[in-house]
PDB file of C-alpha atoms in Angstrom:
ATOM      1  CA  UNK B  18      39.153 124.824 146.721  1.00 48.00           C
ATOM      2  CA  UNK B  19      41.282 127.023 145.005  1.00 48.00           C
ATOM      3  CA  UNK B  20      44.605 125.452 146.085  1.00 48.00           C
ATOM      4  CA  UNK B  21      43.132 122.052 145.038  1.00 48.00           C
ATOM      5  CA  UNK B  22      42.430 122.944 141.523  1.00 45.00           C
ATOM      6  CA  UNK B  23      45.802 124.827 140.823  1.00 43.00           C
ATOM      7  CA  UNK B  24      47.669 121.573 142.331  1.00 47.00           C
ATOM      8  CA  UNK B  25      46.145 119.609 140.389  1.00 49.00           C
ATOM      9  CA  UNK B  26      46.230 121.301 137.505  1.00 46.00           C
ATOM     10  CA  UNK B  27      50.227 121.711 137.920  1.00 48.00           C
ATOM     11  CA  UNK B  28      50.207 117.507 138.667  1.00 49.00           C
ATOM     12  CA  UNK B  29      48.360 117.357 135.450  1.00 49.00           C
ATOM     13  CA  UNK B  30      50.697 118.829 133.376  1.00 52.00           C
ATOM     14  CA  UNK B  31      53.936 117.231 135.003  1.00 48.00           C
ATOM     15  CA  UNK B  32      52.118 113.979 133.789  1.00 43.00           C
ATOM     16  CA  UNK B  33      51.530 115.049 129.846  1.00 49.00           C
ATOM     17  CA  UNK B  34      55.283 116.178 130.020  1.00 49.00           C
ATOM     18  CA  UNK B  35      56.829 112.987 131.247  1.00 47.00           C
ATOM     19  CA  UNK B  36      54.366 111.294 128.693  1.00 47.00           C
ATOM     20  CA  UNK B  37      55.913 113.216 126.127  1.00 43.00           C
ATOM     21  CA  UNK B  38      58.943 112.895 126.932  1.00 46.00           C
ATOM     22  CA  UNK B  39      58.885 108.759 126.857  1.00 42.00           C
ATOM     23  CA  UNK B  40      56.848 109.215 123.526  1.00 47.00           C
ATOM     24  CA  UNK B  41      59.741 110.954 122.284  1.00 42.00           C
ATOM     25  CA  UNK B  42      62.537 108.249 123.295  1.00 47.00           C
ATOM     26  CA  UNK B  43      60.449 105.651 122.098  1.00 48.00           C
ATOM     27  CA  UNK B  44      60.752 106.669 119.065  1.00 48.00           C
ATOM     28  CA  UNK B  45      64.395 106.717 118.733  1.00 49.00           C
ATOM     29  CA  UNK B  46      65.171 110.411 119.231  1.00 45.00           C
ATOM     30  CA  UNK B  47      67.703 111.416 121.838  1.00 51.00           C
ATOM     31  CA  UNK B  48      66.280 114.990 123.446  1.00 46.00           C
ATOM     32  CA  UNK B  49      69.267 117.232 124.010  1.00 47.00           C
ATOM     33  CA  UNK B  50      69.967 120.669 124.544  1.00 50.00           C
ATOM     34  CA  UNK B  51      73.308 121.183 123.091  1.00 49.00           C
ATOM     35  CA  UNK B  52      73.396 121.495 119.246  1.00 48.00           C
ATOM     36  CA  UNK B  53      74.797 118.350 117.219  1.00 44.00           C
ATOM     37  CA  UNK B  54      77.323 119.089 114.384  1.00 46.00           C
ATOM     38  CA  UNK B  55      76.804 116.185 111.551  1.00 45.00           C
ATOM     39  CA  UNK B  56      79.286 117.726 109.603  1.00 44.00           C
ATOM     40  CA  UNK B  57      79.196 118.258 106.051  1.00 41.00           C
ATOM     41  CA  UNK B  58      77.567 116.043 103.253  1.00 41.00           C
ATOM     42  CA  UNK B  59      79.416 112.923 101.958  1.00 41.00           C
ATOM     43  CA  UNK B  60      81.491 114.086  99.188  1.00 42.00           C
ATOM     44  CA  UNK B  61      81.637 112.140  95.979  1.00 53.00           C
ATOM     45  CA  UNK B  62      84.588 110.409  94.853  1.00 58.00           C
ATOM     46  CA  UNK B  63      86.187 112.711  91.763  1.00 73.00           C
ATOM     47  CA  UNK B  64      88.235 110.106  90.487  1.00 87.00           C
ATOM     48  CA  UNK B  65      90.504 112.165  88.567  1.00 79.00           C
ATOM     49  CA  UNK B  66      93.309 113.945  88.994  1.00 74.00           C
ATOM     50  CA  UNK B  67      94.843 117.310  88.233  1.00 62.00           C
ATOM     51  CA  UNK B  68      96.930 117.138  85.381  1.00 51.00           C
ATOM     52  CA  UNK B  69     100.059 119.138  85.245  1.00 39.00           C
ATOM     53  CA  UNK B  70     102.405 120.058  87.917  1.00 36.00           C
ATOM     54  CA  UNK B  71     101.357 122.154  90.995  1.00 34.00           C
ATOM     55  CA  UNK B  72     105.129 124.300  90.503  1.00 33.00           C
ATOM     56  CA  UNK B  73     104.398 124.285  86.687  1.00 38.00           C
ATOM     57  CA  UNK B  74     107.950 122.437  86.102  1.00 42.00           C
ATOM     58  CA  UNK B  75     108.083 119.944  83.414  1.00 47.00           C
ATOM     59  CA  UNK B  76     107.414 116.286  84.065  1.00 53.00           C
ATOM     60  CA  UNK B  77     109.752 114.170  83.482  1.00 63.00           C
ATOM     61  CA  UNK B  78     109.352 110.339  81.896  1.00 72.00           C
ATOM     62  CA  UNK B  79     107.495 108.704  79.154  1.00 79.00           C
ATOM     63  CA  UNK B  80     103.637 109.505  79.091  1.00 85.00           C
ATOM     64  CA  UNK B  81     102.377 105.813  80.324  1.00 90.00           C
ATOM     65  CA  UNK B  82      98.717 104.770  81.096  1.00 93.00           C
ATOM     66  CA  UNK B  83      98.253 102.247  83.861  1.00 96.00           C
ATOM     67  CA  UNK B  84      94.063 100.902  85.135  1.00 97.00           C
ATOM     68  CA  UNK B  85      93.787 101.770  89.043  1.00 97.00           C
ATOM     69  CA  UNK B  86      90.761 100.944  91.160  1.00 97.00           C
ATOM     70  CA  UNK B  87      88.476 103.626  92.067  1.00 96.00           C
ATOM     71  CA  UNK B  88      84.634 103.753  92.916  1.00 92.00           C
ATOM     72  CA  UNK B  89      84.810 100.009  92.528  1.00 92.00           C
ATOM     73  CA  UNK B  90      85.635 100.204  88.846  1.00 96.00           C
ATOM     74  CA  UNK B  91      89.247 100.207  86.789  1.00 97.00           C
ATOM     75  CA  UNK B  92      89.892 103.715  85.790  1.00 96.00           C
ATOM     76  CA  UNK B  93      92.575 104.647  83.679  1.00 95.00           C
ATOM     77  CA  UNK B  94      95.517 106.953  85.123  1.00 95.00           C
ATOM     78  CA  UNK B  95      98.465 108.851  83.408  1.00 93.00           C
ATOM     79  CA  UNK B  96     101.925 108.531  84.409  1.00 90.00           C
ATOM     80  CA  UNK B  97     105.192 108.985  83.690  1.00 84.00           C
ATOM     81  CA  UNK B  98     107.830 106.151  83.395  1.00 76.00           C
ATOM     82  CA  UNK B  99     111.392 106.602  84.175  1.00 72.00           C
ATOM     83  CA  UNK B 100     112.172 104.213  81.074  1.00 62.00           C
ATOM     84  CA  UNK B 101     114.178 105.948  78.211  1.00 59.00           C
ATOM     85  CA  UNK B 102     111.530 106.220  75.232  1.00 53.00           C
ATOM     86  CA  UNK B 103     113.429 103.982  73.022  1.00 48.00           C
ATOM     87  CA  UNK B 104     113.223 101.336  75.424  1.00 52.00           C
ATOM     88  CA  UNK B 105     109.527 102.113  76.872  1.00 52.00           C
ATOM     89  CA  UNK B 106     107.447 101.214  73.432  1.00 56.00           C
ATOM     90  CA  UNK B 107     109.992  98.525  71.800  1.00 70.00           C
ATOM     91  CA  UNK B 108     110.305  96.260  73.581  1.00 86.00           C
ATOM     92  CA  UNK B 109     106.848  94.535  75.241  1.00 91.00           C
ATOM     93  CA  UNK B 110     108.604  92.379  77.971  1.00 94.00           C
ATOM     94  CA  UNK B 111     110.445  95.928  79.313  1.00 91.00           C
ATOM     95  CA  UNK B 112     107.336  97.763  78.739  1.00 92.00           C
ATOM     96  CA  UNK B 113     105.190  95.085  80.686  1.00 94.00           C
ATOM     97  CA  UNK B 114     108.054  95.477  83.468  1.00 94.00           C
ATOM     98  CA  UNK B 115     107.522  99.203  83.876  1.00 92.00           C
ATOM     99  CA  UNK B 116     103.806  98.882  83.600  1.00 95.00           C
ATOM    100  CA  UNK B 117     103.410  96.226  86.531  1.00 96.00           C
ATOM    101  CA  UNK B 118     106.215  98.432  88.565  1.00 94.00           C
ATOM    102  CA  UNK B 119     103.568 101.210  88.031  1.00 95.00           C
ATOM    103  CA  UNK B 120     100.925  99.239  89.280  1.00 96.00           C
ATOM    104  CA  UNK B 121     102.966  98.114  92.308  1.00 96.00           C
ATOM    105  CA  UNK B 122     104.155 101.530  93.616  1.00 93.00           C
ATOM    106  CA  UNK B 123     102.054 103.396  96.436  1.00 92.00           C
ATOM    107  CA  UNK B 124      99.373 105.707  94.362  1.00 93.00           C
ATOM    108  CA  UNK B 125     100.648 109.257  95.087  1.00 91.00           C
ATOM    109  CA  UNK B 126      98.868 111.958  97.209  1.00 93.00           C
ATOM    110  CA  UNK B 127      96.761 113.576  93.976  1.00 92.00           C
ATOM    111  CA  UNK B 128      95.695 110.223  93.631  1.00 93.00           C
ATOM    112  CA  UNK B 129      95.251 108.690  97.161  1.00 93.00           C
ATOM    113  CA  UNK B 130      93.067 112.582  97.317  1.00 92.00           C
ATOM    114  CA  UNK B 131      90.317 111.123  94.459  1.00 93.00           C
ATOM    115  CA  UNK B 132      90.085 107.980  95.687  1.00 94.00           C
ATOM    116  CA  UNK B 133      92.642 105.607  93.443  1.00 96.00           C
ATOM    117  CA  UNK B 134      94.146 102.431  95.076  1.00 96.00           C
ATOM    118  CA  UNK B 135      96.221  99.471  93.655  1.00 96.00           C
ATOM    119  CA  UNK B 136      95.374  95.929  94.674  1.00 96.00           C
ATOM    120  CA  UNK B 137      98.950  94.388  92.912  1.00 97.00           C
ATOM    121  CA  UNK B 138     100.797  93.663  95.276  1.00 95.00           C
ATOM    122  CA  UNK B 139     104.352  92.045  95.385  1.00 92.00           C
ATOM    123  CA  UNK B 140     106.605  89.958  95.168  1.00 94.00           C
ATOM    124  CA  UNK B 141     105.575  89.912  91.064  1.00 97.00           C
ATOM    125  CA  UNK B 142     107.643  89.743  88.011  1.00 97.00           C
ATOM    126  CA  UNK B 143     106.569  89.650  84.231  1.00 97.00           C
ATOM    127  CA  UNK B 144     109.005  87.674  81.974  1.00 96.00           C
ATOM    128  CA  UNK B 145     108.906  86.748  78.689  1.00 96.00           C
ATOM    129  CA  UNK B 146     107.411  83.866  77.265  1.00 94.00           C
ATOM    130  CA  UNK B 147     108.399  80.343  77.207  1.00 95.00           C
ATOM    131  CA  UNK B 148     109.689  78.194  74.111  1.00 93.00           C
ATOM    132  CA  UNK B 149     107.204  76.991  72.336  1.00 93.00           C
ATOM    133  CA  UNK B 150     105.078  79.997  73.494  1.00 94.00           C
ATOM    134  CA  UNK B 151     103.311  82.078  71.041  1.00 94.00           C
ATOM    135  CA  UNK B 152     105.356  85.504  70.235  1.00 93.00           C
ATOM    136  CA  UNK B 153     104.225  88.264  72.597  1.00 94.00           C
ATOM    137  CA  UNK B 154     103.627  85.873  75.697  1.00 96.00           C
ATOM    138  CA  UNK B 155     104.321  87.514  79.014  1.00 97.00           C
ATOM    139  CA  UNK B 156     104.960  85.354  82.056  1.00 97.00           C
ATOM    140  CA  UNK B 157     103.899  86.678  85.468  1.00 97.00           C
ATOM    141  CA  UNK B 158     105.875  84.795  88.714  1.00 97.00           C
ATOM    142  CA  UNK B 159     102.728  83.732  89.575  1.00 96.00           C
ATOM    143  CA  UNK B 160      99.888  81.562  88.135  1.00 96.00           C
ATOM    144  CA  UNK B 161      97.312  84.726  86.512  1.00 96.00           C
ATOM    145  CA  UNK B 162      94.887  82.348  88.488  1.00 94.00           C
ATOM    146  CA  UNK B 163      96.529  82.779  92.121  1.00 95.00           C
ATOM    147  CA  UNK B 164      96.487  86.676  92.447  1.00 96.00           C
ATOM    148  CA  UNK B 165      93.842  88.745  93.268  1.00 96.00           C
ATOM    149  CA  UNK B 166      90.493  89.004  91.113  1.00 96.00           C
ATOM    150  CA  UNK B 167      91.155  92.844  91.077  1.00 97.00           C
ATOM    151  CA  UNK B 168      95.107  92.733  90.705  1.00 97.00           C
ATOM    152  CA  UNK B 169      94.692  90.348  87.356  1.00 98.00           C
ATOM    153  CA  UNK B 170      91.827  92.831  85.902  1.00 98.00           C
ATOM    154  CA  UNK B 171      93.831  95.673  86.735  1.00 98.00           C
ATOM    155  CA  UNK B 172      96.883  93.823  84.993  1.00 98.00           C
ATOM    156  CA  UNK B 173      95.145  92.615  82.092  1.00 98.00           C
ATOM    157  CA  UNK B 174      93.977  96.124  80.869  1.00 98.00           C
ATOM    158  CA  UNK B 175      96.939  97.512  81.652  1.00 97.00           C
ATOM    159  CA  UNK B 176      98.951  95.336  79.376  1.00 97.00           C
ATOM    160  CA  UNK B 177      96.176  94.866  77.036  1.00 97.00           C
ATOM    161  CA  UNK B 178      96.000  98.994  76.420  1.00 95.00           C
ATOM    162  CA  UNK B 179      99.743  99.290  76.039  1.00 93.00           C
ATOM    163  CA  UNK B 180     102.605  98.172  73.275  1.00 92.00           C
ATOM    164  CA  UNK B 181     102.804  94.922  75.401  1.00 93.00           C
ATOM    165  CA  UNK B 182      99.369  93.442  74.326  1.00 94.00           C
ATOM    166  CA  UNK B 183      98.177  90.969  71.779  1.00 93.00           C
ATOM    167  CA  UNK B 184      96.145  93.601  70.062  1.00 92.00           C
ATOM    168  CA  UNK B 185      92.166  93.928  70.281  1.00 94.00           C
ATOM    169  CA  UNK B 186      91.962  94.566  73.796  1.00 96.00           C
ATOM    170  CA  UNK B 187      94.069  90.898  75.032  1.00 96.00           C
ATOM    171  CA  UNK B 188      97.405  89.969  76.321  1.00 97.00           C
ATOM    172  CA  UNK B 189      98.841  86.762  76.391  1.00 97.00           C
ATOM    173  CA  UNK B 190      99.274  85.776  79.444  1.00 97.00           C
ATOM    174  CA  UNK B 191     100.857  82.739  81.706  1.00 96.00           C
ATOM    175  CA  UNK B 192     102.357  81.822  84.655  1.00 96.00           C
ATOM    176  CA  UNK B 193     105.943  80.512  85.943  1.00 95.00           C
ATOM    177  CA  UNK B 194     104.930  76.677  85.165  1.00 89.00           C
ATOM    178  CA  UNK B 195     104.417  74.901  82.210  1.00 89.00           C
ATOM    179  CA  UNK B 196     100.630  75.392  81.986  1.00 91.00           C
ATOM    180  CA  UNK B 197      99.689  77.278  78.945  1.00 95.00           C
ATOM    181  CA  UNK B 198      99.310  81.131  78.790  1.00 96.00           C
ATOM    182  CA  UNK B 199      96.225  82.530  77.423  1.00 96.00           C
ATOM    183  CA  UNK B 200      94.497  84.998  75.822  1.00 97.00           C
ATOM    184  CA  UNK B 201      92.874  87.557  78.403  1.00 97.00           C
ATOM    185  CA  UNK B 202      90.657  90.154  77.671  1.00 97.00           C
ATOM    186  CA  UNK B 203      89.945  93.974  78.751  1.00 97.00           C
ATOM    187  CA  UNK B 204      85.715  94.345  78.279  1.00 97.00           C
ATOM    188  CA  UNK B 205      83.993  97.122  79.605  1.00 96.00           C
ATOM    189  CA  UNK B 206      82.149  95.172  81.846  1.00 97.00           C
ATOM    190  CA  UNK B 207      85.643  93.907  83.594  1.00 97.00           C
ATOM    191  CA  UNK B 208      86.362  97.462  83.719  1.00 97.00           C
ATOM    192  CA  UNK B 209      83.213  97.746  85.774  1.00 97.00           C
ATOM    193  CA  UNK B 210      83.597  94.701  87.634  1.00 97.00           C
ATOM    194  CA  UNK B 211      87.096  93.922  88.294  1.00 97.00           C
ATOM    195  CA  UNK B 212      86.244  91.459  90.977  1.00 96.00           C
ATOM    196  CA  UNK B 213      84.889  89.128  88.528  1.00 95.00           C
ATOM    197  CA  UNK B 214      87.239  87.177  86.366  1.00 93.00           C
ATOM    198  CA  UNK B 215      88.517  88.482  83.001  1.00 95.00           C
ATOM    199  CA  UNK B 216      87.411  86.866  79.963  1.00 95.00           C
ATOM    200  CA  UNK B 217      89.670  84.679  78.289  1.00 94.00           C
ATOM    201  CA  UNK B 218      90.328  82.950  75.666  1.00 92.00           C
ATOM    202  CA  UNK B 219      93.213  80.130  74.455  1.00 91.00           C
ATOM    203  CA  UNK B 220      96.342  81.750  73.419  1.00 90.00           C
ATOM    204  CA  UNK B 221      95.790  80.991  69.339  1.00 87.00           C
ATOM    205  CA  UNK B 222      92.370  82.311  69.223  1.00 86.00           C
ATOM    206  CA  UNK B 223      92.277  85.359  67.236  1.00 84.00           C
ATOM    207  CA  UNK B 224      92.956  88.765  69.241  1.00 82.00           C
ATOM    208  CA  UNK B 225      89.358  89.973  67.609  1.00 73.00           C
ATOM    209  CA  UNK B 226      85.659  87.924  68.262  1.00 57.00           C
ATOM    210  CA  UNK B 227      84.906  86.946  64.981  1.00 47.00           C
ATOM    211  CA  UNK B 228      81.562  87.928  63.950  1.00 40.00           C
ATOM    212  CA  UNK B 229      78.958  85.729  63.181  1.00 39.00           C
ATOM    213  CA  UNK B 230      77.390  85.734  59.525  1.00 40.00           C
ATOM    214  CA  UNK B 231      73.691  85.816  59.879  1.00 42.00           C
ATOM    215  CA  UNK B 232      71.919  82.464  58.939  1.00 43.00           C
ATOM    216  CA  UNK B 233      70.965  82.022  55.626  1.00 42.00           C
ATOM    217  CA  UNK B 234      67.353  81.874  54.772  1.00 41.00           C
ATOM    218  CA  UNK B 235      66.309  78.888  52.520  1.00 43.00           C
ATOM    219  CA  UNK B 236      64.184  79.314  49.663  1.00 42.00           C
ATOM    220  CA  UNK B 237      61.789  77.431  47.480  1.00 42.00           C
TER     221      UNK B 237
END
C-alpha cells in the first residue's frame, strides 16, 4: 500500500510540472537556464557635437552654419569653410556654393557619433539667377520640386540663415528652366518636419508676412 501511494504521489507531481511547464510556453516565455544578456538601455540621440578640436589646434576656415537631419528634425551644425572670408559673406552665389558643398560632403565621425545625416545628394549645382530674375535668385541644377522633401528643407534653411538669403527667413529659389523661382521659407515647423514641403511664396512677395490690422469696429 505503501509503494502505491508514494508512486502515485511521484506520478502526481510529474503531471503539475509538465502542466506548468506548457502554462509557461503558452504564454510566450522561453524557460532557459543560461542567463540572457539584453544589453544596455537604448541610448538617446545627443544631437550635438563637441565643439573644439580633440588636439586643441586651431580650426581652420570661415565659421559657417549648415541644417543637418537628426532625430527626424533639421538641426543646425557649425562648420568651417575653406572659402577665404572675403569671398565667403560677399558674394551670395559663392556663399550658396560652399553652403550646398557643405551639405553634400559625408557628415564627419563627431557627427555620424550624435546621429547627423545629409539627405543632398549629388550631382547639384546652385547658380545665379536668370535675366529677368529678381536680384538674389539662386538657381539649383535641378527643379527645387524634383529633389528630396528633406534635401530642399535642409537647403532652404540653410540658404535662408546665411548671407545668401532673401532676408526674413526665405531664399529665392528656382530651377535650371525657365519656370519662375520663388520665395521659400525656413518655419519652425519645417524645421520639425522636413519631410513636408517648405512654405513658399512667389518671388515678389515681401521677405516678411505682413500683419494683418485688426478689423475695425463700426459705430453708431
Amino acid at each position: 500500500m505503501r509503494r502505491r501511494t508514494f508512486r502515485r504521489t511521484a506520478g502526481a507531481g510529474a503531471l503539475a510540472a509538465a502542466a506548468l511547464a506548457v502554462s509557461v510556453t503558452g504564454c510566450g516565455i522561453r524557460t532557459t537556464s543560461v542567463p540572457v544578456d539584453a544589453g544596455a538601455a537604448p541610448s538617446r540621440v545627443p544631437c550635438s557635437t563637441a565643439t573644439g578640436g580633440a588636439t586643441g589646434s586651431p580650426v581652420q576656415g570661415v565659421p559657417v552654419r549648415v541644417f543637418l537631419v537628426c532625430g527626424a528634425q533639421l538641426e543646425a551644425v557649425d562648420r568651417r569653410s575653406p572659402l577665404p572670408e572675403e569671398k565667403a559673406g560677399g558674394d551670395p552665389v559663392r556663399t550658396a556654393g560652399g553652403l550646398l558643398a557643405q551639405l553634400l560632403a559625408e557628415p564627419s565621425e563627431s557627427e555620424r557619433q550624435a546621429g547627423f545625416t545629409s539627405a543632398v545628394r549629388g550631382p547639384l549645382v546652385v547658380s545665379g539667377g536668370h535675366s529677368g530674375d529678381p536680384a538674389g535668385t539662386l538657381r539649383l541644377s535641378r527643379q527645387p520640386e524634383d529633389l528630396a522633401p528633406t534635401a530642399l528643407s535642409q537647403l532652404v534653411c540653410t540658404f535662408a540663415e546665411s548671407s545668401a538669403g532673401a532676408g526674413g527667413h526665405t531664399v529665392l529659389l528656382g530651377g535650371p528652366g525657365a519656370y519662375e523661382p520663388k520665395r521659400y521659407r525656413c518655419t519652425t515647423e519645417l524645421r520639425e518636419r522636413p519631410e513636408s514641403a517648405p512654405p513658399t511664396a512667389p518671388a515678389s512677395a515681401p521677405a516678411t508676412a505682413p500683419t494683418t490690422a485688426p478689423a475695425a469696429t463700426a459705430t453708431g
